[in-house]
Coordinates of N, CA and C in Angstrom, one line a residue:
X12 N 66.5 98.0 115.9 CA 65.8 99.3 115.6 C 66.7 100.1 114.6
X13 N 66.1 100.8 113.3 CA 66.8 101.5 112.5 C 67.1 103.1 113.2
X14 N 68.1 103.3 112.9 CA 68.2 104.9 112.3 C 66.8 105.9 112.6
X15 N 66.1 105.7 111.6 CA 65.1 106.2 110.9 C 63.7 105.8 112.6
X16 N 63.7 104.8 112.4 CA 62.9 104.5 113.9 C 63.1 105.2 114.9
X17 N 64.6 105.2 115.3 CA 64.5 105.9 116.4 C 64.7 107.3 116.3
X18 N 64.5 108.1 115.0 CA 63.9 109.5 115.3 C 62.8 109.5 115.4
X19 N 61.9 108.7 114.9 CA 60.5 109.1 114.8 C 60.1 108.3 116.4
X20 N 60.6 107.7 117.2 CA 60.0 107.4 118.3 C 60.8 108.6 119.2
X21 N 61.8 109.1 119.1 CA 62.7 110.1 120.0 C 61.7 111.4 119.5
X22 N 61.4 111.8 118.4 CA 60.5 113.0 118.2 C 59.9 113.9 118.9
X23 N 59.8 115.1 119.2 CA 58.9 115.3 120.2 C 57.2 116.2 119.3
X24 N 56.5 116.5 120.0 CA 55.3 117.0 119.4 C 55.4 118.7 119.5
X25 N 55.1 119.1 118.1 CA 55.6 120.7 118.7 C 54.2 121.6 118.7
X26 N 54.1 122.5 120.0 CA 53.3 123.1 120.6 C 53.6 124.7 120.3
X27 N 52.3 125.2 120.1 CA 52.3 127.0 119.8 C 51.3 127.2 121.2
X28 N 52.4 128.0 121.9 CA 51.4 128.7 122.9 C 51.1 130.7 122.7
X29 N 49.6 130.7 122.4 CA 48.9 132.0 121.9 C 48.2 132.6 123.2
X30 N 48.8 133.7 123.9 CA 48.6 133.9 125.0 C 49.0 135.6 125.3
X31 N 48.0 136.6 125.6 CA 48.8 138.3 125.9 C 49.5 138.7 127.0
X32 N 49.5 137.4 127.8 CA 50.4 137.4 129.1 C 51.9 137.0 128.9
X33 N 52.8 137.3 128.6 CA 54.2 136.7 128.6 C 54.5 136.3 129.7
X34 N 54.1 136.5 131.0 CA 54.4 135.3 132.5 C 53.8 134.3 132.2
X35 N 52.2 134.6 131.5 CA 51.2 133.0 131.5 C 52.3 132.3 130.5
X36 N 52.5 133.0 129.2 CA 53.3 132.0 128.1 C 54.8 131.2 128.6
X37 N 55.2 131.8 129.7 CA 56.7 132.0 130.1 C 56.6 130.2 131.2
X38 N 55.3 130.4 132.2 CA 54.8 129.2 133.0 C 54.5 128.0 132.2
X39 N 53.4 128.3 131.2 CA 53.0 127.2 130.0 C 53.8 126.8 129.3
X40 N 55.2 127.2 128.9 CA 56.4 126.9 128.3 C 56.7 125.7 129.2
X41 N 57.3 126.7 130.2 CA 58.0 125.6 131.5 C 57.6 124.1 131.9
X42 N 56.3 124.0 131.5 CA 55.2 123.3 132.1 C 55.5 122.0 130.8
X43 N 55.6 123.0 129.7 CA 55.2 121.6 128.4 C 57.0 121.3 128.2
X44 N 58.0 122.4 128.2 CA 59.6 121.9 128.3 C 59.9 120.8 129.2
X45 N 59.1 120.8 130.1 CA 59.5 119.9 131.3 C 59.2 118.1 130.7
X46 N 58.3 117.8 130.3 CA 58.4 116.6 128.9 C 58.9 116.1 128.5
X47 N 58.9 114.9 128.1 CA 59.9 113.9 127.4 C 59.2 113.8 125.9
X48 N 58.2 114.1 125.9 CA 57.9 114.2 124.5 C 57.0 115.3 123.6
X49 N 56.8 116.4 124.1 CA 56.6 117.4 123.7 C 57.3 118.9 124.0
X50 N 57.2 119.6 123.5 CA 58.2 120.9 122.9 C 57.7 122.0 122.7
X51 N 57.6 123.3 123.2 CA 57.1 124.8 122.6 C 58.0 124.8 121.9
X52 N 57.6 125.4 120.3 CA 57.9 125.8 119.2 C 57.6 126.9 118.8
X53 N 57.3 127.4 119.4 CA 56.7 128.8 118.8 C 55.6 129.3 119.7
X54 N 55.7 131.3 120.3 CA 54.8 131.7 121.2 C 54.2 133.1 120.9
X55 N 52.8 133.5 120.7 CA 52.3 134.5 120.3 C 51.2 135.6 121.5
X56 N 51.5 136.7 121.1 CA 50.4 137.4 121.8 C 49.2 137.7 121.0
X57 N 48.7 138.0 119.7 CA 47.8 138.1 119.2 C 47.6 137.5 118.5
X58 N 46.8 137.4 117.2 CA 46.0 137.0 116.2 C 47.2 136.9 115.0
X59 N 47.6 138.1 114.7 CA 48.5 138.5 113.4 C 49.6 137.9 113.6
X60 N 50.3 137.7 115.0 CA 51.8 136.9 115.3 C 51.3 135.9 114.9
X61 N 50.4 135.0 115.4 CA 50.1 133.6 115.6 C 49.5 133.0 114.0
X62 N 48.8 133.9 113.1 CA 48.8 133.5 112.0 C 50.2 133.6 110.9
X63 N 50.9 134.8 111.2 CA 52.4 134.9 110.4 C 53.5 133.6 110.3
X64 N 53.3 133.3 111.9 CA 54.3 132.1 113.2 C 54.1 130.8 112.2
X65 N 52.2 130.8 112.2 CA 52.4 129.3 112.0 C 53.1 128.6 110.4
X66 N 53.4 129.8 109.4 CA 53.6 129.3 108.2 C 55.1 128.9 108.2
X67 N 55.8 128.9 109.0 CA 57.4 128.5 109.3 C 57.3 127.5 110.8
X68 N 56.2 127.7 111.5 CA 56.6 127.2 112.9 C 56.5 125.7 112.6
X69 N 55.1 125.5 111.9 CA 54.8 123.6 112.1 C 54.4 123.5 112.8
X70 N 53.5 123.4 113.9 CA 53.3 123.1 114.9 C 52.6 121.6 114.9
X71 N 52.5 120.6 116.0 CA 51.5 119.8 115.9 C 49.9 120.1 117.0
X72 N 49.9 121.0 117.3 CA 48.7 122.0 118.0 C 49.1 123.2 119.1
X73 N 48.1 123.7 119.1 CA 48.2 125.1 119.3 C 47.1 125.6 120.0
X74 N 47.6 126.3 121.3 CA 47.1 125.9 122.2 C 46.4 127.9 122.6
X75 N 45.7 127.9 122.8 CA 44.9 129.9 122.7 C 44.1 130.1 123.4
X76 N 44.5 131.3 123.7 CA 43.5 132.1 125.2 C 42.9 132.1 124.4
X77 N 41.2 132.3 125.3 CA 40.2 132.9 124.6 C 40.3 134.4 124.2
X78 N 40.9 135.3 125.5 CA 40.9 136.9 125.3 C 42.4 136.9 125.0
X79 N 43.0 138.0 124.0 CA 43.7 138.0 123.6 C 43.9 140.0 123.2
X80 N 45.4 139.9 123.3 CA 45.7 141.6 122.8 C 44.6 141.8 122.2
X81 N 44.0 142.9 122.2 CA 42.8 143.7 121.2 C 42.5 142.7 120.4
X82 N 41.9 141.4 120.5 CA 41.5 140.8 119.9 C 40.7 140.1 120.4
X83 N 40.3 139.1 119.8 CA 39.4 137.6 120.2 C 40.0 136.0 119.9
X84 N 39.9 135.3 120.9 CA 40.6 134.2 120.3 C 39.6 133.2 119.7
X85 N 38.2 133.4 119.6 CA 37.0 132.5 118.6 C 37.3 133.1 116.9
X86 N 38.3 134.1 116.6 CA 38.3 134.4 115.5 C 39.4 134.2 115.4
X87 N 41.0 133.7 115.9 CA 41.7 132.9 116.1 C 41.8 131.4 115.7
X88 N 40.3 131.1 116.1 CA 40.4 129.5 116.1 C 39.4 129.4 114.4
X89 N 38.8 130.4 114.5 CA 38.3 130.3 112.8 C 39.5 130.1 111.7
X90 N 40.7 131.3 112.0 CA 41.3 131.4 111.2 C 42.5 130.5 111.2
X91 N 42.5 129.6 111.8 CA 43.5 128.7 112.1 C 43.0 127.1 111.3
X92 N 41.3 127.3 111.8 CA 40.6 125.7 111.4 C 40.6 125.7 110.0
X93 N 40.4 126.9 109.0 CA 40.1 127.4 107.9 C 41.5 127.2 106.9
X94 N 42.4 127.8 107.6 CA 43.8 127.5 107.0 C 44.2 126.8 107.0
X95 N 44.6 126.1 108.3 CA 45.0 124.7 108.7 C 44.1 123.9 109.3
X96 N 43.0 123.2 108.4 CA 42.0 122.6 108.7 C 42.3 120.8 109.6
X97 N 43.6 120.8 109.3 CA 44.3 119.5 110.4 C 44.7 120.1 111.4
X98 N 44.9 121.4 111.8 CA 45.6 121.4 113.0 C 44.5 121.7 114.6
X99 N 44.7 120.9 115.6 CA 44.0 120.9 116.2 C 44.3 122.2 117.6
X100 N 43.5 122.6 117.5 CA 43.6 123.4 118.6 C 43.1 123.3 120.1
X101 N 43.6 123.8 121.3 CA 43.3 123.4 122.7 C 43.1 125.5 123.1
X102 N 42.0 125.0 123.7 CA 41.7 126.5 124.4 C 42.1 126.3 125.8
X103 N 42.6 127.7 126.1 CA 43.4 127.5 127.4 C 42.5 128.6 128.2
X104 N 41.8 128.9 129.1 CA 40.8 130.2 129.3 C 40.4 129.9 130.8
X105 N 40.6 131.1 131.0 CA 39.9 131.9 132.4 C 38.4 131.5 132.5
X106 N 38.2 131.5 131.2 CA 36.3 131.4 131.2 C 36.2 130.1 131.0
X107 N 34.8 129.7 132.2 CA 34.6 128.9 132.3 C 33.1 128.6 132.1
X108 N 32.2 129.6 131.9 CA 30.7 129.3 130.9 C 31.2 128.6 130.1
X109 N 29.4 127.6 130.2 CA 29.5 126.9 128.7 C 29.4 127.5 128.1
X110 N 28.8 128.9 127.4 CA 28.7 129.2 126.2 C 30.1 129.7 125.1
X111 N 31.2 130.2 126.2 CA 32.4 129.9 125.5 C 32.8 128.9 125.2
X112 N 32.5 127.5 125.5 CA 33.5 126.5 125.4 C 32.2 125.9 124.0
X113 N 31.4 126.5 123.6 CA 30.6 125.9 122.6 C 30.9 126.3 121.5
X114 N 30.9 128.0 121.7 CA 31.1 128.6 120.5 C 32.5 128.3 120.1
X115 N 33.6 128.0 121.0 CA 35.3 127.1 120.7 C 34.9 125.9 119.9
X116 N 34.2 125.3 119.9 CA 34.2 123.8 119.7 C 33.2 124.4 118.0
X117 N 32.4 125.5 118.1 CA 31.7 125.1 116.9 C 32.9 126.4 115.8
X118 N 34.0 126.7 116.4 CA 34.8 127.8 115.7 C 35.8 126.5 115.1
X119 N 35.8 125.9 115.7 CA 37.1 124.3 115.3 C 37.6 123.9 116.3
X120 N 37.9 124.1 117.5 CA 38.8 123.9 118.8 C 38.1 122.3 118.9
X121 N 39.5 122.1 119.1 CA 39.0 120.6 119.8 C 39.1 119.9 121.3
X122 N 39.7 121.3 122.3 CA 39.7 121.2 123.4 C 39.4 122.2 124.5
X123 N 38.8 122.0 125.7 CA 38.5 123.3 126.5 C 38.8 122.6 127.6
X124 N 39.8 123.8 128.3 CA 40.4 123.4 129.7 C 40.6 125.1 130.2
X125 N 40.3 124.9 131.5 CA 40.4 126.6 132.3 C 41.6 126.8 133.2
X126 N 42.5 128.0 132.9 CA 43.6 128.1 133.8 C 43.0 127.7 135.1
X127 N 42.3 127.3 135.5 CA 42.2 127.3 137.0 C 42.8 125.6 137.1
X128 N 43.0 124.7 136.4 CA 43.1 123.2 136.4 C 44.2 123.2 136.7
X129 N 45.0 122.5 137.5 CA 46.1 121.6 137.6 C 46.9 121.5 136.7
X130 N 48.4 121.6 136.8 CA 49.3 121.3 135.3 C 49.1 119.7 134.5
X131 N 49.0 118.9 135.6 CA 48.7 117.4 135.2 C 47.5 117.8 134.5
X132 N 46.2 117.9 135.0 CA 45.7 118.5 133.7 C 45.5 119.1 132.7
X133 N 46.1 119.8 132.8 CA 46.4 120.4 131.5 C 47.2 119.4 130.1
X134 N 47.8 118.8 131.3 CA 48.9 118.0 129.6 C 48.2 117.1 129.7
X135 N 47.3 116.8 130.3 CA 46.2 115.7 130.0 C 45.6 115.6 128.9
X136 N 45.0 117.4 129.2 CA 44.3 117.9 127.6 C 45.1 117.8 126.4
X137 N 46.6 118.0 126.9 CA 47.4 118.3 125.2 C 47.4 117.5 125.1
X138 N 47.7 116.0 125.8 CA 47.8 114.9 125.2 C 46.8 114.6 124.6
X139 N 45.6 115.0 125.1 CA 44.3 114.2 124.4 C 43.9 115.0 123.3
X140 N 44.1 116.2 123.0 CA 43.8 116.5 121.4 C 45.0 116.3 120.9
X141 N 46.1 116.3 121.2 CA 47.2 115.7 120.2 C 46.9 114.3 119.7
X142 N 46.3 113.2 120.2 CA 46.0 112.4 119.9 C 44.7 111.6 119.2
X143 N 44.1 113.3 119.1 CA 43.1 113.3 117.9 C 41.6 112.9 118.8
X144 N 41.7 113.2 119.9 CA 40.1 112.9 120.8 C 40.0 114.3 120.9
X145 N 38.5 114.7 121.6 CA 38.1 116.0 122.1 C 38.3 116.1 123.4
X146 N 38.4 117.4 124.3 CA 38.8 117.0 125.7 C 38.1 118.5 126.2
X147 N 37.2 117.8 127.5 CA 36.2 118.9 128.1 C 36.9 119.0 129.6
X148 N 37.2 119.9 130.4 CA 37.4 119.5 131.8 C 36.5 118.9 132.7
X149 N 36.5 118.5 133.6 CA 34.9 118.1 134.3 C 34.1 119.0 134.4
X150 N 34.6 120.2 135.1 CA 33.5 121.0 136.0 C 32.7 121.9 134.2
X151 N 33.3 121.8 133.4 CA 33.0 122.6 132.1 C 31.9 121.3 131.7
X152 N 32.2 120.0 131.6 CA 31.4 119.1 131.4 C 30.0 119.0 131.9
X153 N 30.3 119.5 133.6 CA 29.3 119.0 134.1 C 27.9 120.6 134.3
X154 N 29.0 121.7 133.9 CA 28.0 122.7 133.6 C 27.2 122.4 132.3
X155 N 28.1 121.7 131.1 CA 27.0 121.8 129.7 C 26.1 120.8 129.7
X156 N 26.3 120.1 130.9 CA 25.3 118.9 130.8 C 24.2 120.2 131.6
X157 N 24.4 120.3 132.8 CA 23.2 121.4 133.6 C 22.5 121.8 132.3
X158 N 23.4 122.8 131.6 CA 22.6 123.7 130.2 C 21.4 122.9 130.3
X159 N 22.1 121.8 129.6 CA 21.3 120.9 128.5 C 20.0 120.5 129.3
X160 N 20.1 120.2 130.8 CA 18.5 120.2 131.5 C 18.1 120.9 131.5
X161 N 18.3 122.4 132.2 CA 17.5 123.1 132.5 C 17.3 124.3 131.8
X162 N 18.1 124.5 130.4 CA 17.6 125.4 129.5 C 16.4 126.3 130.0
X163 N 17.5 127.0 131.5 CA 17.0 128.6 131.7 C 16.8 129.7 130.6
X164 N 15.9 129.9 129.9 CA 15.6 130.9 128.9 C 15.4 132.4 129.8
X165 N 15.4 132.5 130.8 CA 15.4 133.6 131.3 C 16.5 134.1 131.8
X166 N 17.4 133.2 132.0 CA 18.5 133.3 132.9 C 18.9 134.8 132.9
X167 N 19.6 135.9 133.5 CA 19.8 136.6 133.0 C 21.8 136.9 132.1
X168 N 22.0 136.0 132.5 CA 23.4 135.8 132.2 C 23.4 135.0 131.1
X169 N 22.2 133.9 130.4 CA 21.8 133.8 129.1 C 21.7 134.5 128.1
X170 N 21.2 135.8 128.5 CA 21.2 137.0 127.5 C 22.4 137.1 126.7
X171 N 23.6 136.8 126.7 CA 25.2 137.0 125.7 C 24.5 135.5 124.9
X172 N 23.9 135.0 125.1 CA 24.0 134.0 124.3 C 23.1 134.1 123.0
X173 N 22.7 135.3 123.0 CA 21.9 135.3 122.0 C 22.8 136.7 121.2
X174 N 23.9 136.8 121.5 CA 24.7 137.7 120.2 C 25.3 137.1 119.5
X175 N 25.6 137.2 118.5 CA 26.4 136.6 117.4 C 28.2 136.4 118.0
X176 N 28.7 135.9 116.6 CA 30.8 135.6 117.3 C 30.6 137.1 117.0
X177 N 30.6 137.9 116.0 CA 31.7 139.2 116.1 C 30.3 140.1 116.8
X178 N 28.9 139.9 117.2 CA 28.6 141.2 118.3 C 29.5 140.5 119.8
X179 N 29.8 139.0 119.9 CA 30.2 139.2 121.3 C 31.7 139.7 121.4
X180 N 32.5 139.6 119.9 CA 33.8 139.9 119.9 C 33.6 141.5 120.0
X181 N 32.8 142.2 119.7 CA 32.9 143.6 119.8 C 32.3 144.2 121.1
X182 N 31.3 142.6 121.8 CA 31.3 143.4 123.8 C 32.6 142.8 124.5
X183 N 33.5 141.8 124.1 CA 34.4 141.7 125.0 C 35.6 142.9 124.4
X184 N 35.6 143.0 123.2 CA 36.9 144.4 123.3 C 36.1 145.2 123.9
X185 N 34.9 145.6 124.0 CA 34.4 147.0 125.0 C 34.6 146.7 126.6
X186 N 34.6 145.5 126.6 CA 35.0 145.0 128.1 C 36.2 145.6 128.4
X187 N 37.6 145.0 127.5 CA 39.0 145.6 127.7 C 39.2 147.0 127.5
X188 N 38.4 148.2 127.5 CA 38.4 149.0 127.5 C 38.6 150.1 126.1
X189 N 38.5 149.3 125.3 CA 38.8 150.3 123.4 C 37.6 150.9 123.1
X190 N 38.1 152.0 122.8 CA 36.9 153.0 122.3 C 36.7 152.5 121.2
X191 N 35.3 152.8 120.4 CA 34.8 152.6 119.2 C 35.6 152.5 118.0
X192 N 36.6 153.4 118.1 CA 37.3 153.5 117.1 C 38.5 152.8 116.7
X193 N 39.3 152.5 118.0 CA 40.2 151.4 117.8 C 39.6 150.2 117.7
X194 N 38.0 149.6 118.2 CA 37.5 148.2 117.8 C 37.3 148.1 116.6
X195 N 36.8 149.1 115.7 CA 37.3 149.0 114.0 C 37.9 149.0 113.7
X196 N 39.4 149.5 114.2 CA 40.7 149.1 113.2 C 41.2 147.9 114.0
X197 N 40.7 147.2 114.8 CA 41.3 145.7 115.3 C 40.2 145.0 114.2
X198 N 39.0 145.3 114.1 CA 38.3 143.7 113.0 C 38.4 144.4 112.1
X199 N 39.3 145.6 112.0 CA 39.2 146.4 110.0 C 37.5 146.2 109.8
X200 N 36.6 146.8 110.6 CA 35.8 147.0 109.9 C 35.1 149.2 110.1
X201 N 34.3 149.1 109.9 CA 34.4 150.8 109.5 C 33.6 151.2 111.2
X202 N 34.0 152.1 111.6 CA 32.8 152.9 113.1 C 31.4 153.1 113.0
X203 N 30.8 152.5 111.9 CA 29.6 153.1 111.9 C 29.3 151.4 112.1
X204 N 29.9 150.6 111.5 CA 29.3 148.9 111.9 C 29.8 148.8 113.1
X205 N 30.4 149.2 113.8 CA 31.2 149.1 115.0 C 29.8 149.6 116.1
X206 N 29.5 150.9 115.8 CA 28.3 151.2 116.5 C 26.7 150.6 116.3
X207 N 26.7 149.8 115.3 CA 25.5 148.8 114.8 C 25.7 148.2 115.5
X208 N 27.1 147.3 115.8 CA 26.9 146.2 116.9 C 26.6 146.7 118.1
X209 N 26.8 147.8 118.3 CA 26.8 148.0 119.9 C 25.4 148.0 120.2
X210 N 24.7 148.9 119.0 CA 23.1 148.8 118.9 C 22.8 147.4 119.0
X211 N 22.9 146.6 118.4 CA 22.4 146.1 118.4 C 22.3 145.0 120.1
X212 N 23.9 144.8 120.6 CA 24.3 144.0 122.1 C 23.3 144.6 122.7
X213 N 23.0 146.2 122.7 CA 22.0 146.9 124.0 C 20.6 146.0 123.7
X214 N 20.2 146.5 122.4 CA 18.5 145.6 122.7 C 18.9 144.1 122.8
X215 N 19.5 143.3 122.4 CA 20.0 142.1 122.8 C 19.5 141.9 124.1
X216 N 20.8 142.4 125.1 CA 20.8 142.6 126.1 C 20.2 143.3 127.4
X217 N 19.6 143.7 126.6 CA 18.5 145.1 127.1 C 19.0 145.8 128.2
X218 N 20.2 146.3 127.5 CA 21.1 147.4 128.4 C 20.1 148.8 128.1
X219 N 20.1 149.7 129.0 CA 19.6 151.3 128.6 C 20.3 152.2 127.9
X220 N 21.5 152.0 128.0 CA 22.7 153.0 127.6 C 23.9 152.2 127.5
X221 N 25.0 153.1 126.6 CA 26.5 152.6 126.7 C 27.3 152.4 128.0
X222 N 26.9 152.9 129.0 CA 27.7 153.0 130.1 C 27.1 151.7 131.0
X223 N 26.0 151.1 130.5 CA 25.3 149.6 131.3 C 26.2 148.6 130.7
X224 N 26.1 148.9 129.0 CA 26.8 147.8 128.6 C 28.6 148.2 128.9
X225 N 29.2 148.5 129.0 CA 30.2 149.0 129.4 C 30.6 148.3 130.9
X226 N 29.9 148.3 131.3 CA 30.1 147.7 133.1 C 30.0 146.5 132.7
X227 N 28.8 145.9 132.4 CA 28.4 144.2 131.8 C 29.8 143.6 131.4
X228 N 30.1 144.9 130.0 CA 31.3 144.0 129.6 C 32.4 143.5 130.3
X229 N 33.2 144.9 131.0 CA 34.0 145.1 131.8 C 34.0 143.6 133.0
X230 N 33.0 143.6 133.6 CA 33.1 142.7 134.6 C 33.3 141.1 134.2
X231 N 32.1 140.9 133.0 CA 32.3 140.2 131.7 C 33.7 139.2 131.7
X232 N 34.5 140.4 130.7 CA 35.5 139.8 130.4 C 36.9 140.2 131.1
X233 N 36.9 141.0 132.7 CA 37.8 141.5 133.2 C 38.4 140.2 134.5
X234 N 36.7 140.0 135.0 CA 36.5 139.5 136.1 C 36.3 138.4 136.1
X235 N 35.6 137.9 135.0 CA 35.3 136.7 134.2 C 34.5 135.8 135.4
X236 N 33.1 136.2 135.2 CA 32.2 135.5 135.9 C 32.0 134.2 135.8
X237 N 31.5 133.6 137.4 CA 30.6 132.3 136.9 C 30.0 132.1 136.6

């Protein structure tokens, strides 16, 4: 065996973990350091670290909450697939609806796994999108297959599924609690589109008032329903 061989077999695979918990990042470190062949290289709490990170980090994937500091991680994984259209990403999330793990997969993600899984699981997943497959958990699997029969149109927990990425990114930051004004200067966009979206989630949703949708959100994205 040359030189040259046995770095590229000694190598390890390097991992970005994007997460607003620094105990979750601190565990998920531990978890992937523990390895013989993979490495954290780099760890983010938002959107703006995690796009700055990756132009020096290199990563070989990258791994992101769905909720994130005053942000969203489906506009994370846009701006990640867009930039770095090889790099594969694994969603790491509390939420376990299918309709998160769809809108991940149709943003670029190439994996959904729920903190509730086992660590063996989990590097199951990293292994399997680092190796260039897609990877669903079971119980996430065996809800999108349910979807797929019985496409409840009435459901009432169906109703988010009919908002757009940035109206649902502007009901989960109302979930985390940001007034109108700070959810504009997190998507830079102006208070008056800020309040369109919100018009718009209520007839969506057919909330009566801001304080309906406000609760919705809250429990939404705090409590994170089944």
């Amino acid at each position: 065996m040359t030189t040259s061989q046995a770095v590229i077999k000694t190598e390890k695979r390097r991992v970005f973990i994007v997460d607003d918990h620094p105990i979750t990042r601190e565990g998920m470190t531990e978890i992937v350091n523990r390895e013989k062949d993979i490495t954290v290289c780099c760890e983010a709490g938002n959107v703006l670290q995690t796009m700055q990170s990756l132009t020096t980090c290199r990563p070989d994937i990258v791994i992101v909450d769905l909720t994130l500091e005053k942000s969203n991680g489906l506009r994370l994984i846009e701006n990640i697939s867009y930039s770095y259209p090889g790099l594969p990403v694994l969603v790491y999330s509390m939420h376990d609806e299918a309709l998160y793990a769809e809108r991940c997969f149709k943003a670029g993600a190439r994996g959904y796994i729920m903190k509730q899984e086992p660590s063996r699981k989990f590097l199951s997943a990293l292994r399997t999108v680092l190796n260039g497959e897609v990877y669903i958990s079971d119980r996430l699997s065996e809800k999108l297959i349910n979807k797929l029969i019985e496409r409840k149109k009435d459901h009432p927990a169906s109703s988010i599924e009919l908002l757009g990425n940035r109206e649902l990114e502007v009901y989960q930051l109302v979930g985390q609690g940001l007034k109108k004004r700070d959810i504009a200067e997190n998507l830079n966009i102006s208070l008056k589109t800020v309040e369109n979206h919100i018009e718009h989630i209520k007839k969506k949703m057919k909330f009566k008032d801001f304080h309906e949708l406000l609760r919705h959100a809250f429990q939404a994205t705090a409590h994170c329903p089944e």
